[in-house]
JSON list of C-alpha atoms in Angstrom, two decimals:
[
{"chain": "Y", "resi": 1, "resn": "MET", "atom": "CA", "xyz": [-19.85, 16.61, -30.19]},
{"chain": "Y", "resi": 2, "resn": "LYS", "atom": "CA", "xyz": [-16.32, 15.37, -30.63]},
{"chain": "Y", "resi": 3, "resn": "GLN", "atom": "CA", "xyz": [-15.45, 12.30, -28.66]},
{"chain": "Y", "resi": 4, "resn": "LYS", "atom": "CA", "xyz": [-12.43, 12.30, -26.30]},
{"chain": "Y", "resi": 5, "resn": "ILE", "atom": "CA", "xyz": [-11.74, 15.86, -26.13]},
{"chain": "Y", "resi": 6, "resn": "HIS", "atom": "CA", "xyz": [-13.54, 16.82, -23.00]},
{"chain": "Y", "resi": 7, "resn": "PRO", "atom": "CA", "xyz": [-12.05, 16.46, -19.61]},
{"chain": "Y", "resi": 8, "resn": "LYS", "atom": "CA", "xyz": [-13.31, 13.80, -17.23]},
{"chain": "Y", "resi": 9, "resn": "TYR", "atom": "CA", "xyz": [-15.79, 15.48, -14.88]},
{"chain": "Y", "resi": 10, "resn": "TYR", "atom": "CA", "xyz": [-15.90, 14.30, -11.28]},
{"chain": "Y", "resi": 11, "resn": "GLU", "atom": "CA", "xyz": [-19.42, 14.91, -9.46]},
{"chain": "Y", "resi": 12, "resn": "ASP", "atom": "CA", "xyz": [-17.52, 14.22, -6.15]},
{"chain": "Y", "resi": 13, "resn": "CYS", "atom": "CA", "xyz": [-14.70, 16.54, -6.10]},
{"chain": "Y", "resi": 14, "resn": "LYS", "atom": "CA", "xyz": [-13.17, 17.09, -2.85]},
{"chain": "Y", "resi": 15, "resn": "ILE", "atom": "CA", "xyz": [-12.17, 20.49, -1.57]},
{"chain": "Y", "resi": 16, "resn": "VAL", "atom": "CA", "xyz": [-10.00, 20.71, 1.23]},
{"chain": "Y", "resi": 17, "resn": "CYS", "atom": "CA", "xyz": [-8.95, 23.98, 3.05]},
{"chain": "Y", "resi": 18, "resn": "ALA", "atom": "CA", "xyz": [-5.85, 24.94, 4.97]},
{"chain": "Y", "resi": 19, "resn": "CYS", "atom": "CA", "xyz": [-8.10, 25.17, 8.15]},
{"chain": "Y", "resi": 20, "resn": "GLY", "atom": "CA", "xyz": [-9.32, 21.46, 7.91]},
{"chain": "Y", "resi": 21, "resn": "ASN", "atom": "CA", "xyz": [-12.80, 22.29, 6.26]},
{"chain": "Y", "resi": 22, "resn": "SER", "atom": "CA", "xyz": [-13.74, 20.08, 3.72]},
{"chain": "Y", "resi": 23, "resn": "PHE", "atom": "CA", "xyz": [-16.61, 20.02, 1.12]},
{"chain": "Y", "resi": 24, "resn": "GLU", "atom": "CA", "xyz": [-17.64, 18.36, -2.11]},
{"chain": "Y", "resi": 25, "resn": "ILE", "atom": "CA", "xyz": [-18.41, 19.90, -5.54]},
{"chain": "Y", "resi": 26, "resn": "GLY", "atom": "CA", "xyz": [-18.42, 18.89, -9.19]},
{"chain": "Y", "resi": 27, "resn": "SER", "atom": "CA", "xyz": [-14.97, 19.63, -11.17]},
{"chain": "Y", "resi": 28, "resn": "THR", "atom": "CA", "xyz": [-12.64, 18.43, -13.59]},
{"chain": "Y", "resi": 29, "resn": "ARG", "atom": "CA", "xyz": [-10.29, 17.66, -10.69]},
{"chain": "Y", "resi": 30, "resn": "GLN", "atom": "CA", "xyz": [-10.70, 14.90, -8.15]},
{"chain": "Y", "resi": 31, "resn": "GLU", "atom": "CA", "xyz": [-9.29, 17.16, -5.22]},
{"chain": "Y", "resi": 32, "resn": "ILE", "atom": "CA", "xyz": [-8.54, 20.67, -4.69]},
{"chain": "Y", "resi": 33, "resn": "ASN", "atom": "CA", "xyz": [-6.56, 22.16, -2.02]},
{"chain": "Y", "resi": 34, "resn": "ILE", "atom": "CA", "xyz": [-7.23, 25.94, -1.04]},
{"chain": "Y", "resi": 35, "resn": "GLU", "atom": "CA", "xyz": [-5.89, 28.13, 1.51]},
{"chain": "Y", "resi": 36, "resn": "ILE", "atom": "CA", "xyz": [-8.89, 29.86, 2.65]},
{"chain": "Y", "resi": 37, "resn": "CYS", "atom": "CA", "xyz": [-12.61, 29.14, 2.68]},
{"chain": "Y", "resi": 38, "resn": "SER", "atom": "CA", "xyz": [-16.05, 30.64, 4.29]},
{"chain": "Y", "resi": 39, "resn": "LYS", "atom": "CA", "xyz": [-15.23, 28.96, 7.43]},
{"chain": "Y", "resi": 40, "resn": "CYS", "atom": "CA", "xyz": [-11.92, 30.63, 8.10]},
{"chain": "Y", "resi": 41, "resn": "HIS", "atom": "CA", "xyz": [-12.32, 33.84, 5.91]},
{"chain": "Y", "resi": 42, "resn": "PRO", "atom": "CA", "xyz": [-12.48, 37.02, 8.15]},
{"chain": "Y", "resi": 43, "resn": "ILE", "atom": "CA", "xyz": [-15.39, 38.51, 6.27]},
{"chain": "Y", "resi": 44, "resn": "TYR", "atom": "CA", "xyz": [-17.39, 35.33, 6.83]},
{"chain": "Y", "resi": 45, "resn": "THR", "atom": "CA", "xyz": [-16.41, 34.81, 10.42]},
{"chain": "Y", "resi": 46, "resn": "GLY", "atom": "CA", "xyz": [-16.20, 38.34, 11.60]},
{"chain": "Y", "resi": 47, "resn": "LYS", "atom": "CA", "xyz": [-12.94, 37.82, 13.20]},
{"chain": "Y", "resi": 48, "resn": "GLU", "atom": "CA", "xyz": [-10.07, 40.20, 12.28]},
{"chain": "Y", "resi": 49, "resn": "LYS", "atom": "CA", "xyz": [-6.63, 39.49, 11.99]},
{"chain": "Y", "resi": 50, "resn": "VAL", "atom": "CA", "xyz": [-4.44, 42.24, 12.29]},
{"chain": "Y", "resi": 51, "resn": "LEU", "atom": "CA", "xyz": [-1.25, 41.93, 10.04]},
{"chain": "Y", "resi": 52, "resn": "ASP", "atom": "CA", "xyz": [0.18, 45.33, 10.50]},
{"chain": "Y", "resi": 53, "resn": "LYS", "atom": "CA", "xyz": [0.09, 46.73, 14.00]},
{"chain": "Y", "resi": 54, "resn": "ALA", "atom": "CA", "xyz": [1.62, 50.22, 13.46]},
{"chain": "Y", "resi": 55, "resn": "GLY", "atom": "CA", "xyz": [-0.07, 50.85, 10.44]},
{"chain": "Y", "resi": 56, "resn": "ARG", "atom": "CA", "xyz": [0.94, 52.32, 7.16]},
{"chain": "Y", "resi": 57, "resn": "VAL", "atom": "CA", "xyz": [-0.65, 55.89, 7.52]},
{"chain": "Y", "resi": 58, "resn": "GLU", "atom": "CA", "xyz": [1.02, 56.25, 10.75]},
{"chain": "Y", "resi": 59, "resn": "ARG", "atom": "CA", "xyz": [4.42, 55.03, 9.27]},
{"chain": "Y", "resi": 60, "resn": "PHE", "atom": "CA", "xyz": [3.82, 57.53, 6.22]},
{"chain": "Y", "resi": 61, "resn": "LYS", "atom": "CA", "xyz": [3.18, 60.64, 8.64]},
{"chain": "Y", "resi": 62, "resn": "LYS", "atom": "CA", "xyz": [6.06, 59.65, 10.60]},
{"chain": "Y", "resi": 63, "resn": "MET", "atom": "CA", "xyz": [8.50, 59.54, 7.48]},
{"chain": "Y", "resi": 64, "resn": "LEU", "atom": "CA", "xyz": [6.77, 63.12, 6.20]},
{"chain": "Y", "resi": 65, "resn": "LYS", "atom": "CA", "xyz": [7.48, 64.50, 9.63]},
{"chain": "Y", "resi": 66, "resn": "ALA", "atom": "CA", "xyz": [11.03, 63.45, 9.58]},
{"chain": "Y", "resi": 67, "resn": "LYS", "atom": "CA", "xyz": [11.45, 64.94, 6.22]},
{"chain": "Y", "resi": 68, "resn": "LYS", "atom": "CA", "xyz": [10.08, 68.36, 7.27]},
{"chain": "Y", "resi": 69, "resn": "THR", "atom": "CA", "xyz": [12.38, 68.22, 10.28]},
{"chain": "Y", "resi": 70, "resn": "LYS", "atom": "CA", "xyz": [15.51, 67.96, 8.01]},
{"chain": "Y", "resi": 71, "resn": "LYS", "atom": "CA", "xyz": [14.71, 71.05, 5.90]}
]
């Protein structure tokens, strides 16, 4: 194996989530910041965040109805 071509491997890489959760894994970086993790992701927590209250389907139907009334 060639010397000095491989990145340094850190056994205690700290992963920090935006929610405040942190854990350690092995990586070639010392610290990694992430936006979402298993502690705050809706699929794991069971809590759903509604981003679009009106809904895209309802808006599309409303747009089609408006176009039909113009004809």
